[in-house]
Structures are given as C-alpha cells and as structure tokens.
XYZ file of C-alpha atoms in Angstrom:
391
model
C -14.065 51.479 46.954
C -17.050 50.342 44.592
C -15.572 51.892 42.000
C -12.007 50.879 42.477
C -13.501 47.547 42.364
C -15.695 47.715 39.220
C -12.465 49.405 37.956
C -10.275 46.456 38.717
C -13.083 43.896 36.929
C -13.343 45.439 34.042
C -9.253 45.392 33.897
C -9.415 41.903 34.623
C -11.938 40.858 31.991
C -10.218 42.877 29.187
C -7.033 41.732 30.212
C -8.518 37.971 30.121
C -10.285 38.947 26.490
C -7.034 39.708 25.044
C -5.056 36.891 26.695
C -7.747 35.039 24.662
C -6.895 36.237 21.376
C -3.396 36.098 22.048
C -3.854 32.027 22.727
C -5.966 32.013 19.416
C -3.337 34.220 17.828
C -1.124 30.943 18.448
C -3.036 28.807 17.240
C -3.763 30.729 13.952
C 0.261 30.515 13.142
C 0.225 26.675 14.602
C -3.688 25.647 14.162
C -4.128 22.259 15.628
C -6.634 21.869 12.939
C -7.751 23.527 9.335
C -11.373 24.263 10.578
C -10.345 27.729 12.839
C -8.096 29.112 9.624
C -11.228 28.896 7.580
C -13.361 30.549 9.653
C -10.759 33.165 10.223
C -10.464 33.230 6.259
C -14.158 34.062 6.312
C -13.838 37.076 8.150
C -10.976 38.518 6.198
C -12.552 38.485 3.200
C -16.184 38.668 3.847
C -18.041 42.107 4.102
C -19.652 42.703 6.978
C -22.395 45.289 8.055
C -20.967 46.157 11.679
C -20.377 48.341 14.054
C -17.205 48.312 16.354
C -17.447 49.479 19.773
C -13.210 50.337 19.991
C -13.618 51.561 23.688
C -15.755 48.558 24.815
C -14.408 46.263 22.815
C -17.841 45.008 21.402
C -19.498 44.770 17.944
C -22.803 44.448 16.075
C -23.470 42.334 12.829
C -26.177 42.251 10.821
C -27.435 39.800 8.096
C -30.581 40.218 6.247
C -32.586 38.795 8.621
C -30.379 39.182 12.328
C -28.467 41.177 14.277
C -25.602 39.586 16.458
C -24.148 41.191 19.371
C -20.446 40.047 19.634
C -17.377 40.829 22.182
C -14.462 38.760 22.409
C -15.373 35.986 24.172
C -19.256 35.105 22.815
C -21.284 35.556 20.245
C -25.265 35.096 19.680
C -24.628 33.267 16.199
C -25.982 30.140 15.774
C -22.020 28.576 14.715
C -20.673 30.015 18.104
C -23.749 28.293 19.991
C -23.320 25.084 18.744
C -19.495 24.679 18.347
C -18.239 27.060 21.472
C -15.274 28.172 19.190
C -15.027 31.571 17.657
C -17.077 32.125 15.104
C -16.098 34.719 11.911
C -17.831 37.557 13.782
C -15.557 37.432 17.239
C -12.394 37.101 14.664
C -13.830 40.070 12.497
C -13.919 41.991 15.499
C -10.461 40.558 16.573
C -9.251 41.988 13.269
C -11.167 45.694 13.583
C -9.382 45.732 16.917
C -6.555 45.317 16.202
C -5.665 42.329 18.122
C -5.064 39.678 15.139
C -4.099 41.306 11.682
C -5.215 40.025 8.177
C -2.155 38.016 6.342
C -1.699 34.985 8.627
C -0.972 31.498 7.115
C -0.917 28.081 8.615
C 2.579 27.529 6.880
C 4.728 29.469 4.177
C 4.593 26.311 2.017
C 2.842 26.924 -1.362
C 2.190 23.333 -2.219
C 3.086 23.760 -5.519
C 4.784 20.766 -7.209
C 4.350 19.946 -9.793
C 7.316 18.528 -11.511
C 5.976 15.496 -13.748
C 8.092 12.502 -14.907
C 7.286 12.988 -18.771
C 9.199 9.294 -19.683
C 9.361 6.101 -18.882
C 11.962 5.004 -16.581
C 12.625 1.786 -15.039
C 14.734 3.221 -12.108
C 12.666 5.402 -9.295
C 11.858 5.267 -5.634
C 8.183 4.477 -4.517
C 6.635 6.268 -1.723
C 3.585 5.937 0.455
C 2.636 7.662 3.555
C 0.457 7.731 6.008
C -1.271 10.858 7.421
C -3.329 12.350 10.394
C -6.065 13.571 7.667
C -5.388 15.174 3.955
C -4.847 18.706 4.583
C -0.749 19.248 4.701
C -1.005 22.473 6.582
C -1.915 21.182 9.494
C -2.133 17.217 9.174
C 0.843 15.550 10.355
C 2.704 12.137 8.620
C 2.883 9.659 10.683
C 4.420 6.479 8.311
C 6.923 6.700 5.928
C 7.963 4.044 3.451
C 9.835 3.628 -0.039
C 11.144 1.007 -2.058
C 14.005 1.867 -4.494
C 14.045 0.283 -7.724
C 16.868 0.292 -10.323
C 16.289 -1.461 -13.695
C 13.399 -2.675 -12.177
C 15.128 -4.686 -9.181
C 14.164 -3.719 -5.899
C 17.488 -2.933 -4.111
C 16.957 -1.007 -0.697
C 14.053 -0.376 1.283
C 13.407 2.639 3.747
C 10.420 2.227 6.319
C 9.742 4.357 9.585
C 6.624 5.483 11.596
C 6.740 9.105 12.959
C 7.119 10.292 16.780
C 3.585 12.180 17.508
C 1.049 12.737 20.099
C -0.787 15.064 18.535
C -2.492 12.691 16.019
C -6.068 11.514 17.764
C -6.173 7.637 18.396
C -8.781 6.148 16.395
C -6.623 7.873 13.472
C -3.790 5.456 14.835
C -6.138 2.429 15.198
C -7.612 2.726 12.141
C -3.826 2.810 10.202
C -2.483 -0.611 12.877
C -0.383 2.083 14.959
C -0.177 2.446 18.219
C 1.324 5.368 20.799
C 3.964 2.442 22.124
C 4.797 1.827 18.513
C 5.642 5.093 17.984
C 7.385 5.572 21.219
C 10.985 4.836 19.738
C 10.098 6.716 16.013
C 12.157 9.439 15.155
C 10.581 12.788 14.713
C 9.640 14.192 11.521
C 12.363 16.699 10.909
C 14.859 13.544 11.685
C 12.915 11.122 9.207
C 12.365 13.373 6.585
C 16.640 14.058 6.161
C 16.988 10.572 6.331
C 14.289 10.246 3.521
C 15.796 12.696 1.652
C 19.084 11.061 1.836
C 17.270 8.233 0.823
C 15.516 9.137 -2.878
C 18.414 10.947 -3.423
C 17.743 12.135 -7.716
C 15.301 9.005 -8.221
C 12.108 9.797 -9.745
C 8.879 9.736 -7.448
C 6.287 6.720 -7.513
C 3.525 7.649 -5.881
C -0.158 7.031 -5.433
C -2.379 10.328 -5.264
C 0.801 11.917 -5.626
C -0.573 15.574 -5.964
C -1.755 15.331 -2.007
C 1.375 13.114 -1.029
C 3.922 15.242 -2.708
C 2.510 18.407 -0.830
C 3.220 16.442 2.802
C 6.866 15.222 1.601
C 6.989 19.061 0.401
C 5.852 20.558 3.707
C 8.199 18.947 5.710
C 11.137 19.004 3.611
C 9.901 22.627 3.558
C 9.874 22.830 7.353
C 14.145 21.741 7.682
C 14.918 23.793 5.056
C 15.276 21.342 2.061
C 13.290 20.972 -1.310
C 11.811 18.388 -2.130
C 12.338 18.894 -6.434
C 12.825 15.066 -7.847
C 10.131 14.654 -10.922
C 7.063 12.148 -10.431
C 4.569 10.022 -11.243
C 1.204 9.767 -10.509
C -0.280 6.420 -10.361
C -3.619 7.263 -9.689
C -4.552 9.452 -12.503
C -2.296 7.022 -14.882
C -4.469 4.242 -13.766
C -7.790 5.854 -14.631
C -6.338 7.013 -17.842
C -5.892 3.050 -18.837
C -7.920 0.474 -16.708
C -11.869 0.929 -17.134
C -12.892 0.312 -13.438
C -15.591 1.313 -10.802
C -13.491 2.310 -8.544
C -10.085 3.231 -8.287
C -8.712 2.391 -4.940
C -5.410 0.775 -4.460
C -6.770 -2.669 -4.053
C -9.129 -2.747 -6.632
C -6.075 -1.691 -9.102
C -4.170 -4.466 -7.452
C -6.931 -7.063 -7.922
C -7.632 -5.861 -11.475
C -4.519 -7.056 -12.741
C -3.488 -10.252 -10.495
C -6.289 -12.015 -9.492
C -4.249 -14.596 -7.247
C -2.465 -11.539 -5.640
C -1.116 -12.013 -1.586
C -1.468 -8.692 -1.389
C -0.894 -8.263 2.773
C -3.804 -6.797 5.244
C -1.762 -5.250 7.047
C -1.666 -1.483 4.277
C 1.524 -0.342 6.001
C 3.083 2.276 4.012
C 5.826 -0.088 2.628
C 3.680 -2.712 2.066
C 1.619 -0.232 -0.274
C 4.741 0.305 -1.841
C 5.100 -3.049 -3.254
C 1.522 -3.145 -4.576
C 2.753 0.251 -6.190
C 5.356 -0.927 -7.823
C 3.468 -3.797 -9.131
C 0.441 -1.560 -10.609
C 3.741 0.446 -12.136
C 5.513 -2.505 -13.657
C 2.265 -3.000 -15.694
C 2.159 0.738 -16.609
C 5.505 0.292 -17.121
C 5.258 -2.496 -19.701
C 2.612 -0.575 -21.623
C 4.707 2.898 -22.298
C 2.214 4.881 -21.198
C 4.885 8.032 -19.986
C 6.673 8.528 -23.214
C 6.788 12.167 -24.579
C 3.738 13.871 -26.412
C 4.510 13.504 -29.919
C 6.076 16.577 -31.623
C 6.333 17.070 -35.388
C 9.222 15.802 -36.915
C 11.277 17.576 -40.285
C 9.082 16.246 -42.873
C 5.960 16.029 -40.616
C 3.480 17.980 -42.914
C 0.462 20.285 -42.481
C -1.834 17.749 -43.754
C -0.781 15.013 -41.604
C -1.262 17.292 -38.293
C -4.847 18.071 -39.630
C -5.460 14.347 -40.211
C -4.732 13.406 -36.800
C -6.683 16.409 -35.363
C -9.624 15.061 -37.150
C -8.554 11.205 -35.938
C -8.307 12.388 -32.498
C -11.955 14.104 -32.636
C -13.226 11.213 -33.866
C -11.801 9.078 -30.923
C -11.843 11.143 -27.881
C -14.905 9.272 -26.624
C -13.301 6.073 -26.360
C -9.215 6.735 -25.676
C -8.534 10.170 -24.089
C -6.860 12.626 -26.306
C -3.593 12.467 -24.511
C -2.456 8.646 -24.899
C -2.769 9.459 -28.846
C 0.214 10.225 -30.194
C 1.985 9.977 -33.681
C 5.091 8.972 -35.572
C 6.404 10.123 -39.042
C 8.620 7.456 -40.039
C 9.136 9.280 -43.548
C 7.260 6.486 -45.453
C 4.329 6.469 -43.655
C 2.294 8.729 -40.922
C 1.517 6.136 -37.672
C -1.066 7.426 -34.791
C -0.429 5.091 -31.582
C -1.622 4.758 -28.382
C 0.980 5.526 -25.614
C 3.568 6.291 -28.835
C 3.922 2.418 -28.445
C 4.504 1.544 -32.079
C 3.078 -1.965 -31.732
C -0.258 -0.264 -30.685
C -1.063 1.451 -33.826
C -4.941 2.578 -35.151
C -3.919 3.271 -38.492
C -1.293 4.376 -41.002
C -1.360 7.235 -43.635
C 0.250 7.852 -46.649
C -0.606 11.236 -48.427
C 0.858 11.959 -51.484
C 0.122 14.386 -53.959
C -1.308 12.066 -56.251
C -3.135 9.766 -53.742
C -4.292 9.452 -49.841
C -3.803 6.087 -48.546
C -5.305 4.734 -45.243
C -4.163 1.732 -43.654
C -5.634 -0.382 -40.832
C -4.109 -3.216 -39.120
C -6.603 -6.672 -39.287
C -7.214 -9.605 -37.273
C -4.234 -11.715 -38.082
C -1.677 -9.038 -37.972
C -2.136 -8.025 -42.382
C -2.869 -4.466 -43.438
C -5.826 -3.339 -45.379
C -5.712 -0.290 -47.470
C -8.209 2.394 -48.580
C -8.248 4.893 -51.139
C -9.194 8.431 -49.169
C -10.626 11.263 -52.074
C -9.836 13.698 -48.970
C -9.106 13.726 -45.011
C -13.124 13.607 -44.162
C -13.861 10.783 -45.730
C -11.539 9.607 -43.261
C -14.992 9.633 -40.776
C -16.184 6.808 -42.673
C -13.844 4.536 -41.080
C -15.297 5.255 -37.574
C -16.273 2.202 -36.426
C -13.273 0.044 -37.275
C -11.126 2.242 -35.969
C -13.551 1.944 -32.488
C -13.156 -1.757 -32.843
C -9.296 -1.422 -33.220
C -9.092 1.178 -30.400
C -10.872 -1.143 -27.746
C -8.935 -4.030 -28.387
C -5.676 -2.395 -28.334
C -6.976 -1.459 -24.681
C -8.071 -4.700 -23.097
C-alpha cells in the first residue's frame, strides 16, 4: 500500500509538471507579455552544458562558476529566485523533453513595412494610436484616431478607443482612459475593418511610423487584411530639418507656433491635428520629392562635382536633402530639389568652369573654377548659404 501510494504521487506530480508546461505552452503562442518569449528565445539558441534526466524529468546546468539543479517546476538560478517564473534552464529542459518544441512565435506577423511615400502629396490620412507598451507582438492598441485630408482640407475624421481588459490600469490612467470608457468600444478586429475602410488608398501620416505601422500591420494581419498604403514618417523627417534638443511631439509643435492651443488632453485624434500641422510645414518646404536622377545631358563631370559638393557639406545638411537639377543651361544642387533653395549653380564647358552663388539681395556672383577642386575653396560661403537656407 506504501508503494501504491508513492506510486500514485509521483503520477500526480508529473502529471501536475506537465499540466504546467502545457499552461506555459499557451502562453508561449498567446504571451501576455514579451519578457517569457525572450527567455524562451534564450534557451533555444543558447548552448548549454547539461545533463537531462529523461526518466526523472530533471536536469543539471553548469556555468563556469555553478551548477543548477533544475526540474520542471524550480530552479536554483538566481533569475528563477527572484522572479518565480521559468527561467531559460526549466524551458531548456522543457525543450530536451520534449514537452515545448523550438519554432514558436508570438505572432506570424513579420513587421515588415516598409513602403515609403517618396513625394509630396497634399492628400493623406493621419494616424495616431495609442498602445499598452511598444512591442506589437504582444502590446495591444487601445486608441485609434485619423484625420483625412484632401488638398490639404480636413474632410472626415475617424476616432475610437479599443474594448480591453487586458491592458494594466495605470497604462489607462496615464493615456485619460478609463475601463467605463472603454466599456461601449468596439473590439479590435471590429475597429481595425472600420479603419481600414476608412484610409481606404490615402497615404499614411504618421509619427514614429516604423513602430505604429507594425501595430496597424499586426492587426490588420490578425482579420486577414494588409495593411499596404505608402507612408510618411514624421519623426525622422523632423530631425532631418528642425535642429532641436529633443524631438517629442510637443516640442515639434512648439518649435514652429509659439502661440499654439495645442489641447492637454494627447488623445490620439487630437495628436492628429498637431500632426498634420508639423506636416503642413514639411509640406510647404518639399522635403519628399524624388532623389534626383541624371537627366539626358546630365554629364560625368557634373555627377563628380556634386559628389565632391556633397562631401564638402555633409556636416551641416545631410546628404539626402541634396539633390540636383540639369536644366540644360546650367547644373543647380538644391536642398529638398526645391529650386528656390539653391547652394550654387555650375556651368562646365569645355572651354571654361563657371561657379555661381546666389548673394544677399537675391544677384548671382560668378567664379572662374581652373578645375572641380578648387571648388573646396568656396567652403565657407557655401556653409553660410546652406544655414540660412535652413532657418
């Protein structure tokens, strides 16, 4: 009868070890948060000194300096003392076992958009969101808003909060959301057809679109749609053009209207307007127009002129808002291909190089070049130009 009954206990407790892995086998395909996967990603790919006990169940790790003595259910680690979750020797040993295999992922969703608006375009849909924390795995949207904008006239708006209760409360607090507020919100698979109905083919408007557009992605993902309409970036637009210490949406906002009403409240479609106002500006100044390409009568020389120009003024405009334009009679480099921001003309002949620079009260001053280096001489006036084509 002793026996029978150290029999049954041992049943018992391997039967509750496995239900164990079998919850945590859930929760890899569904994690309720990114920090398990990672650990679990640890243990697939890290190489471990063990040995596996198969019959028992058990396993022993060692490090350079300690041995731990894992099952199931514990572990003598240090990261299984202090957080009471399994740590990446009990999912190692989960994996030698048998019991969870080495290919799960939180979602099938790559994350990979990355379909850039490439010109200007005064018709578009802004987006914000709002979201449980930044990883799009796991993290859930909880606020939805966009503004649509043809010829730069807003004419509809779309604005919802999301039906959750997974999302912890302070999260809530902290965005002016409460459970009741939510308690009428449609659920995300609802919302996100409705969005999607709602941008239609408009180009995107977002800030820190390459996190944002992964969320939309996800969950357009997750009812079988795609979400494939091009986009723009405002963040990394804005740090390519406004010298600031910060970046954050209402220092932009602040940076260009002083006297702004901008409202407290940061809903998401209340960050859409101060969006579309930081993209007006952008807007205004051309900065998405195409890279410059060379044109039919483009020549060799010119291309090697502006490669030198370009070295010479990476340090104060980033390579990628110079561009150029052969008009035929002249070679222009520009800033944002915005012909009335232009550093300098060339003309080079056969016979002759020509530079030209644009002066104070809108005249042109010209200077004989023997070659394209001495085209280094005229450094610093082309800084000066540079920085007050910028302000």
């Amino acid at each position: 009868n002793k026996n029978l009954s150290m029999y049954i206990f041992v049943l018992i407790l391997s039967s509750k070890n496995n239900m164990f892995w079998k919850q945590k086998k859930q929760l890899l395909i569904y994690p309720e948060n990114i920090k398990d996967f990672k650990i679990y990603q640890s243990a697939v790919k890290e190489n471990f000194d063990s040995v596996i006990n198969d019959k028992n169940q058990k396993g022993v790790y060692k490090s350079d300096i300690n041995t731990y003595n894992t099952t199931l259910t514990s572990c003598n680690c240090a990261y299984f003392d202090v957080n009471n979750t399994p740590c990446k020797h009990m999912y190692n040993l989960a994996i030698e076992l048998g019991i969870l295999n080495k290919d799960y992922k939180l979602t099938n969703y790559t994350g990979d958009y990355k379909k850039k608006l490439k010109a200007n375009t005064n018709t578009y849909v802004v987006v914000d969101l709002k979201m449980a924390g930044s990883y799009y795995e796991t993290d859930e949207i909880i606020e939805i808003g966009a503004i649509k904008v043809k010829e730069q006239e807003i004419i509809s708006v779309f604005s919802t909060l999301i039906k959750t209760t997974k999302v912890d409360e302070t999260i809530l607090v902290s965005n002016n959301i409460t459970f009741k507020m939510m308690s009428n919100a449609p659920t995300i698979q609802k919302a996100i057809i409705d969005f999607k109905n709602f941008i239609e083919e408009y180009p995107l408007v977002i800030y820190d679109a390459p996190l944002k557009a992964k969320f939309l992605g996800k969950a357009m993902f997750d009812v079988s749609e795609d979400l494939d309409n091009p986009f723009v970036d405002i963040l990394s637009l804005a740090k390519k053009e406004y010298l600031l210490e910060n970046y954050k949406l209402m220092t932009l906002i602040n940076h260009l209207k002083s006297d702004t009403d901008a409202p407290v409240t940061h809903t998401s479609i209340d960050n859409c307007y101060l969006v579309n106002y930081i993209y007006s500006d952008l807007y205004q100044k051309n900065l998405l127009k195409e890279p410059s390409s060379p044109g039919p009568n483009t020549t060799q020389e010119e291309l090697e002129a502006f490669k030198i120009l370009s070295s010479m003024l990476t340090n104060i405009i980033g390579t990628e808002r110079l561009t150029y334009k052969d008009t035929g009679s002249y070679f222009a480099v520009l800033i944002n291909d915005n012909p009335r921001k232009w550093i300098c003309r060339l003309k080079l002949g056969k016979k002759r190089k020509i530079l030209i620079l644009p002066t104070e009260n809108k005249q042109e001053e010209q200077y004989i070049l023997n070659d394209l280096q001495d085209l280094l001489k005229y450094y610093h006036p082309m800084v000066e130009i540079v920085q007050k084509l910028i302000i």
